[in-house]
Structures are given as C-alpha cells and as structure tokens.
Short mmCIF file of C-alpha atoms and ligand atoms in Angstrom, two decimals:
data_model
loop_
_atom_site.label_atom_id
_atom_site.label_comp_id
_atom_site.label_asym_id
_atom_site.label_seq_id
_atom_site.Cartn_x
_atom_site.Cartn_y
_atom_site.Cartn_z
CA MET A 1 -4.10 16.38 10.16
CA THR A 2 -6.96 18.83 9.96
CA SER A 3 -10.27 19.37 8.27
CA THR A 4 -10.31 19.56 4.47
CA GLN A 5 -12.58 22.62 4.75
CA SER A 6 -9.86 25.00 5.93
CA ILE A 7 -6.53 26.21 4.51
CA GLN A 8 -3.74 23.63 5.03
CA ASN A 9 -0.25 24.73 5.88
CA GLY A 10 2.03 23.11 3.29
CA PHE A 11 2.57 19.54 2.10
CA SER A 12 2.50 17.62 5.37
CA ALA A 13 -0.71 19.15 6.63
CA THR A 14 -2.44 18.07 3.40
CA ILE A 15 -1.78 14.35 4.01
CA GLY A 16 -4.79 12.28 5.08
CA ASN A 17 -8.47 13.09 5.38
CA THR A 18 -9.03 11.47 2.02
CA PRO A 19 -12.53 10.78 0.69
CA LEU A 20 -14.13 7.35 1.16
CA ILE A 21 -15.61 6.52 -2.20
CA ARG A 22 -18.55 4.17 -2.77
CA ILE A 23 -17.72 2.10 -5.89
CA PRO A 24 -21.03 1.88 -7.82
CA SER A 25 -20.22 -1.04 -10.14
CA LEU A 26 -18.92 -3.36 -7.43
CA SER A 27 -21.59 -2.32 -4.92
CA GLU A 28 -24.39 -3.07 -7.39
CA GLU A 29 -22.80 -6.35 -8.45
CA THR A 30 -22.53 -7.65 -4.85
CA GLY A 31 -25.52 -6.01 -3.11
CA CYS A 32 -23.01 -4.69 -0.58
CA THR A 33 -21.58 -1.21 -0.12
CA ILE A 34 -17.99 -1.44 -1.38
CA LEU A 35 -15.93 1.54 -0.24
CA GLY A 36 -12.44 2.63 -1.29
CA LYS A 37 -10.32 5.00 0.79
CA ALA A 38 -9.00 7.39 -1.86
CA GLU A 39 -5.35 7.40 -0.85
CA PHE A 40 -4.30 8.29 -4.42
CA LEU A 41 -5.55 11.77 -3.51
CA ASN A 42 -2.84 12.32 -0.91
CA PRO A 43 -0.47 15.15 -2.03
CA GLY A 44 2.31 12.64 -2.89
CA GLY A 45 -0.17 10.40 -4.67
CA SER A 46 -0.27 7.33 -2.44
CA VAL A 47 -1.19 5.74 0.87
CA LYS A 48 2.47 5.84 1.84
CA ASP A 49 2.46 9.61 2.45
CA ARG A 50 0.92 8.85 5.85
CA ALA A 51 3.68 6.45 6.93
CA ALA A 52 6.40 8.68 5.52
CA LEU A 53 5.12 11.63 7.59
CA PHE A 54 4.87 9.68 10.83
CA ILE A 55 8.32 8.15 10.35
CA ILE A 56 9.94 11.58 9.75
CA GLU A 57 8.05 13.31 12.57
CA GLU A 58 9.03 10.56 15.00
CA ALA A 59 12.70 10.82 13.96
CA GLU A 60 12.53 14.56 14.47
CA LYS A 61 10.99 14.16 17.92
CA SER A 62 13.55 11.56 19.01
CA GLY A 63 16.39 13.81 17.75
CA SER A 64 17.79 11.16 15.35
CA LEU A 65 16.98 13.34 12.33
CA ARG A 66 18.76 16.67 12.57
CA LYS A 67 18.94 19.82 10.41
CA GLY A 68 20.14 19.09 6.86
CA GLY A 69 20.04 15.32 7.48
CA THR A 70 19.35 12.56 4.98
CA VAL A 71 16.48 10.07 5.05
CA VAL A 72 17.52 6.75 3.51
CA GLU A 73 14.97 4.11 2.55
CA GLY A 74 14.51 0.91 0.58
CA THR A 75 11.15 1.18 -1.15
CA ALA A 76 9.02 -0.09 -4.03
CA GLY A 77 8.61 3.58 -4.80
CA ASN A 78 5.65 5.09 -3.04
CA THR A 79 7.24 5.44 0.41
CA GLY A 80 10.25 7.02 -1.28
CA ILE A 81 8.03 9.45 -3.16
CA GLY A 82 6.23 10.49 0.07
CA LEU A 83 9.55 10.76 1.94
CA THR A 84 11.11 12.89 -0.78
CA HIS A 85 8.21 15.35 -0.89
CA ILE A 86 8.37 15.72 2.90
CA CYS A 87 12.18 15.98 2.90
CA ASN A 88 11.98 18.79 0.36
CA SER A 89 9.43 20.61 2.44
CA LYS A 90 11.50 20.32 5.60
CA GLY A 91 15.07 20.82 4.27
CA TYR A 92 16.24 17.19 4.38
CA LYS A 93 17.72 15.03 1.59
CA ALA A 94 16.29 11.71 0.44
CA LEU A 95 18.36 8.72 -0.71
CA ILE A 96 16.23 5.95 -2.17
CA ILE A 97 17.18 2.33 -2.93
CA ILE A 98 14.62 0.71 -5.26
CA PRO A 99 14.49 -2.69 -7.06
CA GLU A 100 15.04 -2.16 -10.80
CA THR A 101 11.85 -4.14 -11.52
CA GLN A 102 9.60 -1.32 -10.26
CA SER A 103 7.81 0.85 -12.80
CA ILE A 104 9.86 3.42 -14.67
CA GLU A 105 7.20 6.02 -13.80
CA LYS A 106 7.98 5.71 -10.05
CA ILE A 107 11.75 5.64 -10.56
CA GLU A 108 11.70 8.69 -12.83
CA LEU A 109 9.32 10.54 -10.49
CA LEU A 110 11.71 10.00 -7.58
CA ARG A 111 14.53 11.55 -9.62
CA THR A 112 12.34 14.45 -10.73
CA LEU A 113 11.43 15.18 -7.12
CA GLY A 114 15.15 15.38 -6.28
CA ALA A 115 15.90 12.13 -4.51
CA GLU A 116 19.21 10.42 -5.02
CA VAL A 117 18.04 7.11 -6.50
CA ARG A 118 19.98 3.87 -6.61
CA THR A 119 18.44 0.89 -8.39
CA VAL A 120 19.40 -2.62 -7.31
CA PRO A 121 18.55 -6.07 -8.70
CA ALA A 122 15.35 -7.59 -7.23
CA VAL A 123 16.65 -10.32 -4.90
CA PRO A 124 15.06 -11.96 -1.81
CA TYR A 125 15.30 -10.42 1.65
CA LYS A 126 17.80 -13.04 2.82
CA ASP A 127 20.30 -11.81 0.15
CA PRO A 128 22.45 -8.86 1.45
CA GLY A 129 21.87 -7.19 -1.95
CA ASN A 130 18.14 -6.91 -1.24
CA TYR A 131 16.91 -3.28 -1.49
CA VAL A 132 15.89 -3.11 2.18
CA ARG A 133 19.16 -4.61 3.40
CA VAL A 134 21.19 -2.23 1.16
CA SER A 135 19.31 0.79 2.47
CA GLU A 136 20.04 -0.18 6.10
CA LYS A 137 23.77 -0.54 5.33
CA VAL A 138 23.99 2.71 3.36
CA ALA A 139 22.27 4.66 6.19
CA SER A 140 24.55 3.17 8.82
CA GLU A 141 27.62 4.33 6.91
CA MET A 142 26.47 7.97 6.54
CA GLU A 143 26.77 10.97 8.85
CA ASN A 144 23.53 12.65 9.98
CA ALA A 145 21.29 10.08 8.22
CA ILE A 146 18.41 7.93 9.36
CA TRP A 147 17.09 4.69 7.99
CA ALA A 148 13.31 5.03 7.68
CA ASN A 149 12.94 1.25 8.04
CA GLN A 150 9.24 1.22 7.03
CA PHE A 151 8.90 -2.55 7.42
CA ASP A 152 9.81 -2.70 11.11
CA ASN A 153 9.30 0.89 12.25
CA LEU A 154 5.96 0.99 14.07
CA ALA A 155 5.53 4.68 13.25
CA ASN A 156 4.23 3.25 9.96
CA ARG A 157 1.26 1.35 11.34
CA ASN A 158 0.67 4.01 13.98
CA ALA A 159 -0.04 6.40 11.12
CA HIS A 160 -2.90 4.16 10.07
CA PHE A 161 -4.03 3.36 13.63
CA GLN A 162 -4.16 7.09 14.39
CA THR A 163 -5.46 8.48 11.11
CA THR A 164 -6.70 6.05 8.39
CA GLY A 165 -8.62 3.76 10.80
CA PRO A 166 -10.38 6.61 12.67
CA GLU A 167 -11.23 8.36 9.36
CA ILE A 168 -12.89 5.17 8.00
CA TRP A 169 -14.75 4.70 11.27
CA ASP A 170 -16.02 8.31 11.22
CA GLN A 171 -16.84 8.34 7.49
CA THR A 172 -18.93 5.13 7.85
CA LYS A 173 -20.35 6.32 11.22
CA GLY A 174 -19.30 2.90 12.54
CA GLU A 175 -21.54 1.12 10.00
CA ILE A 176 -18.84 -1.14 8.62
CA HIS A 177 -18.66 -4.96 8.58
CA GLY A 178 -15.42 -5.73 6.74
CA TRP A 179 -11.95 -4.40 6.03
CA THR A 180 -9.53 -5.89 3.54
CA ALA A 181 -6.16 -4.86 2.10
CA ALA A 182 -3.03 -6.41 0.69
CA MET A 183 0.18 -5.99 2.66
CA GLY A 184 3.63 -4.76 1.74
CA THR A 185 5.05 -3.65 5.02
CA GLY A 186 1.63 -4.45 6.54
CA GLY A 187 1.31 -0.98 8.04
CA THR A 188 -1.94 -0.04 6.31
CA TYR A 189 -3.71 -3.35 6.84
CA SER A 190 -2.67 -3.85 10.43
CA GLY A 191 -3.06 -0.25 11.64
CA VAL A 192 -6.60 -0.04 10.30
CA ALA A 193 -7.48 -3.60 11.37
CA LEU A 194 -6.27 -2.99 14.94
CA PHE A 195 -8.25 0.23 15.17
CA LEU A 196 -11.50 -1.19 13.74
CA LYS A 197 -11.32 -4.31 15.93
CA LYS A 198 -10.85 -2.10 18.98
CA LYS A 199 -14.03 -0.23 18.02
CA ASN A 200 -16.02 -3.35 17.15
CA PRO A 201 -14.50 -6.85 17.36
CA LYS A 202 -17.18 -8.18 15.02
CA ILE A 203 -15.71 -6.33 12.02
CA GLN A 204 -14.13 -8.93 9.74
CA THR A 205 -10.53 -8.07 8.85
CA VAL A 206 -9.17 -10.00 5.86
CA VAL A 207 -5.73 -9.97 4.23
CA ALA A 208 -5.60 -9.86 0.43
CA GLU A 209 -2.63 -11.66 -1.07
CA PRO A 210 -1.20 -11.57 -4.60
CA TYR A 211 0.61 -14.60 -5.99
CA GLY A 212 4.38 -14.37 -5.43
CA SER A 213 3.85 -13.56 -1.75
CA GLY A 214 4.54 -16.02 1.04
CA LEU A 215 1.90 -15.09 3.60
CA TYR A 216 -1.22 -16.78 2.14
CA ASN A 217 0.33 -20.14 3.02
CA TYR A 218 1.35 -18.76 6.40
CA PHE A 219 -2.27 -17.91 7.29
CA LYS A 220 -3.72 -21.07 5.78
CA ASN A 221 -1.06 -23.68 6.60
CA ASP A 222 1.31 -22.03 9.10
CA GLU A 223 4.19 -22.07 6.64
CA ILE A 224 5.67 -19.12 4.73
CA LYS A 225 5.79 -20.36 1.13
CA ILE A 226 5.78 -18.46 -2.15
CA GLU A 227 3.77 -19.76 -5.08
CA GLY A 228 3.46 -18.13 -8.49
CA SER A 229 4.17 -14.48 -9.24
CA SER A 230 2.41 -11.18 -9.82
CA ILE A 231 3.01 -8.02 -11.84
CA THR A 232 1.50 -5.89 -9.02
CA GLU A 233 3.98 -3.71 -7.14
CA GLY A 234 4.42 -2.73 -3.48
CA ILE A 235 2.61 -5.73 -2.00
CA GLY A 236 3.50 -9.24 -0.89
CA ASN A 237 6.07 -10.36 1.66
CA SER A 238 7.91 -13.44 2.78
CA ARG A 239 8.27 -12.53 6.45
CA ILE A 240 6.20 -11.23 9.35
CA THR A 241 7.39 -7.66 9.82
CA LYS A 242 7.11 -5.77 13.11
CA ASN A 243 4.19 -3.86 11.60
CA MET A 244 2.34 -7.19 11.13
CA GLU A 245 2.94 -8.54 14.64
CA ASP A 246 -0.26 -9.11 16.66
CA MET A 247 -2.51 -8.05 13.78
CA PRO A 248 -6.00 -9.50 13.64
CA VAL A 249 -6.59 -11.78 10.64
CA ASP A 250 -9.99 -13.42 10.21
CA ASP A 251 -9.30 -14.77 6.75
CA CYS A 252 -6.99 -14.38 3.75
CA PHE A 253 -8.00 -14.36 0.07
CA ARG A 254 -5.47 -14.99 -2.67
CA ILE A 255 -6.20 -13.09 -5.87
CA ASP A 256 -4.59 -13.73 -9.25
CA ASP A 257 -3.44 -10.97 -11.63
CA VAL A 258 -6.13 -11.73 -14.19
CA GLU A 259 -8.91 -11.01 -11.68
CA ALA A 260 -7.05 -7.95 -10.36
CA ILE A 261 -6.53 -6.42 -13.81
CA GLN A 262 -10.12 -7.24 -14.85
CA ILE A 263 -11.41 -5.30 -11.89
CA LEU A 264 -9.03 -2.35 -12.58
CA ASN A 265 -10.40 -2.13 -16.14
CA LYS A 266 -13.97 -2.42 -14.86
CA VAL A 267 -13.69 0.41 -12.34
CA LEU A 268 -11.84 2.50 -14.95
CA LYS A 269 -14.52 2.06 -17.60
CA LYS A 270 -17.62 1.89 -15.41
CA ASP A 271 -16.73 4.08 -12.41
CA GLY A 272 -14.13 6.41 -13.97
CA LEU A 273 -11.51 5.43 -11.40
CA PHE A 274 -7.92 4.99 -12.73
CA LEU A 275 -6.05 2.95 -10.14
CA GLY A 276 -2.79 1.07 -9.51
CA GLY A 277 -2.18 -2.70 -9.50
CA SER A 278 -2.36 -3.35 -5.77
CA VAL A 279 -5.84 -1.75 -5.83
CA GLY A 280 -6.98 -4.48 -8.23
CA ILE A 281 -5.99 -7.09 -5.59
CA ASN A 282 -7.75 -5.03 -2.87
CA LEU A 283 -11.00 -4.51 -4.78
CA ALA A 284 -11.16 -8.19 -5.86
CA SER A 285 -10.67 -9.17 -2.22
CA ALA A 286 -13.46 -6.79 -1.20
CA VAL A 287 -15.77 -8.51 -3.71
CA HIS A 288 -14.82 -11.94 -2.32
CA LEU A 289 -15.51 -10.70 1.22
CA ALA A 290 -18.88 -9.28 0.06
CA LYS A 291 -19.79 -12.68 -1.37
CA LYS A 292 -18.74 -14.37 1.86
CA LEU A 293 -20.72 -12.01 4.10
CA GLY A 294 -23.73 -11.71 1.78
CA PRO A 295 -25.74 -8.71 0.55
CA GLY A 296 -26.37 -5.70 2.80
CA HIS A 297 -22.87 -5.42 4.30
CA THR A 298 -20.39 -2.54 4.10
CA ILE A 299 -16.80 -3.37 3.20
CA ALA A 300 -13.90 -0.94 3.01
CA THR A 301 -10.54 -1.23 1.31
CA VAL A 302 -7.79 1.11 0.23
CA LEU A 303 -7.19 2.72 -3.18
CA CYS A 304 -3.40 2.88 -2.65
CA ASP A 305 -2.32 4.83 -5.69
CA GLY A 306 -3.34 5.88 -9.19
CA GLY A 307 -3.02 4.04 -12.52
CA ALA A 308 -0.72 6.66 -14.09
CA ARG A 309 2.13 5.23 -12.01
CA TYR A 310 1.83 1.99 -14.04
CA GLN A 311 0.86 3.24 -17.48
CA SER A 312 3.87 1.56 -19.10
CA LYS A 313 2.90 -1.79 -17.61
CA LEU A 314 -0.63 -2.50 -16.41
CA PHE A 315 -2.19 -0.29 -19.03
CA ASN A 316 0.21 -1.00 -21.88
CA ARG A 317 -0.84 -3.52 -24.50
CA GLU A 318 2.75 -4.63 -25.46
CA PHE A 319 3.69 -5.18 -21.85
CA LEU A 320 0.52 -7.14 -21.11
CA LEU A 321 0.96 -9.27 -24.24
CA SER A 322 4.64 -9.92 -23.31
CA LYS A 323 3.43 -11.28 -19.96
CA GLY A 324 0.98 -13.60 -21.73
CA PHE A 325 -2.29 -11.92 -20.79
CA ASP A 326 -5.34 -12.35 -23.04
CA LEU A 327 -6.41 -8.73 -23.57
CA ASN A 328 -10.07 -9.63 -23.97
CA GLU A 329 -10.07 -11.75 -20.82
CA ILE A 330 -8.65 -8.92 -18.70
CA GLY A 331 -11.10 -6.36 -20.15
CA PHE A 332 -8.34 -4.29 -21.72
CA GLU A 333 -10.07 -4.36 -25.12
N1 LIG B 1 0.08 -0.69 -2.65
C1 LIG B 1 1.09 0.05 -3.10
C2 LIG B 1 1.02 0.58 -4.50
C3 LIG B 1 2.21 0.29 -2.30
O1 LIG B 1 3.23 1.05 -2.76
C4 LIG B 1 2.22 -0.23 -1.00
C5 LIG B 1 3.42 -0.01 -0.10
N2 LIG B 1 4.59 -0.66 -0.50
C6 LIG B 1 1.16 -1.02 -0.54
C7 LIG B 1 0.08 -1.19 -1.40
C8 LIG B 1 1.16 -1.71 0.80
O2 LIG B 1 1.09 -0.84 1.87
P1 LIG B 1 1.75 -1.21 3.25
O3 LIG B 1 3.25 -1.06 3.13
O4 LIG B 1 1.17 -0.27 4.25
O5 LIG B 1 1.41 -2.65 3.58
#
C-alpha cells in the first residue's frame, strides 16, 4: 500500500491509507479528540477490503489459490464485497454464503459485482447450517477453490497489524491514548490493539460490544453468554476466534442500539458523516472511553462502512418503527 499522493495501480493498490477524521461534535462534547479511521473510503467501501486483500495475497503466495480459482467465504457482506472486487481484478471467482438477515443492499451489491451468492438462514455457529460452516463445506467440495476463513485466518488481523495500526500511529504521531472497536472476526480490533500496545503499552485498548454478542460476559465474568439483540450487522461473536487470541483487552463497553443509532444520527446531522450501524457502536464506545479517561485525551476508532449499505433498515422509518424504536429518542426526526 502506497502513498495517496501518487497514481495507484488498480483496485488492490488503492486499499488502505484512509484518512483519520476528527469528529467535531463528539470531540467538543467530551473535551477529547475523537478520531475515526475512514474505512468507508476504501475502494470496496469497508474496512474488510484490507483483510480480503491479505487473505487472497497469502493464498496466492502459498500456492493454494491458482489461476481461475474460486474464493469461497461466509460473510455478513463486507468481506464478500471486498473479496469479489479483488477476485474480479485478478481473474478469480467469488462464491459467497451470507445469512438472509443481512441488509438487502449488501446482498444485491454482491450479486451486482458478480459473486455467486447463496443466502442461508441465520443460525448459531454450532449448527452445521451456519453460514461460516456452510462456506467451509462448500469450499472443501470444490476443485481449485479456497476457503477464505476470515474468522480464523490470521492474514486478517495481520492486515490490521501491518497497515491500519501503523497508519493510525503515524497519523496521530504517536499522540494517542485509546483505541476501541467492536469485533466480528476480531481482526480489526486485535490487529490494531496489538500494534498500538507494542508501540506504547499505556494506550488503553477497549472492546465495544453490541447486545446479542457473547463476549461482553466473557470479559466481565469469564463466561460466554448472549443477552439481548441488536440490529447492527457484522459485529458480535459467541466464540474466541484465532484472530482474537492473545489480544490485549483493558476494558469492554456494551452499547445498546438506541445509543448507537442516536450517535449515527448526530454525526450525520452535525458532522455530515453517513455511517453504518457498527460505527454507531464504535463511536458510542469512544465517547464512553473519553468519559473514563477524562478531557484532553485522544481516542481512535474505526468507521467501518457507510450508511448507504443500511438505508432500508437503520435509516428507514418503517423498519425502525417495526423494531419498536421511538424515532424522536433515536434522533431520526
Ligand atoms: N463492522 C462491519 C460493518 C463489518 O462488516 C465488520 C466485519 N464483519 C466489522 C465491523 C468487524 O470487523 P472485524 O471482522 O475485523 O472484527
């Protein structure tokens, strides 16, 4: 990944080197500097472009992905979108297994990009019909195909250890006191946390959890246990993936959907930033961390993707009403 100042050679070379945006409303509110890594500006539109590129490049290097091969993956959408763009640019095919509960925008986008898309019911990981388990089985039964395996493939967090973490360190000139992010695979959180702790062990690294995820109770009470639910997508887990192993965790904040959507509407209306659901969890967690550390600190999080990917849900009055949200309370009206 090269400088944004020069000409980039094609899709893959354009991944990364995203801006780090100071969020005025949240910074003024907390007296801290709240920074968001603008991953929605990656060429495939999300933070997962980085992991997708590292996974494909590693499979090419190891020889497991050969000319004309197929990349198979179970994904909430964004990894699949990144993989499909890269597959197109390198002459591979993409076969994507996605839970049918994910936004129609992401599912349709995958089809438009040219992936073969199979939707499956949203069932827990222990069920063989789970999207991740199905993707592993489908890949194993195909010729010249690899399973990207983003949850347990360490190429995922290496992407963030080698690129996202160093970029945040350079962009803040090392003046950073906190890092927080929600986890799906855990690649983004753990790759950046491991890098920042290596640079300065005093930096606080904090996991943000939505309801409906099992890891808040794991960090607080040593027991994986799911409580409640969330309409956010791409985050939450009920197991410790390989990408999460040995990650530093100083604290964990659990954020509810009302707070997450309130903050999304605030940054849309006050800062002009139109962002996806997981970003609401991340920004709310950054505000909690700012309050914990006190004024004068610098806290970074990740702006995983843009709001247009969820227009039919998070930014749709009928959907929000059907889920029982009070439109005034969440700042929608
Ligand atoms: N936010 C969104 C919108 C995502 O799609 C994902 C990836 N599933 C994440 C956050 C979490 O990223 P990671 O897999 O690196 O933990």
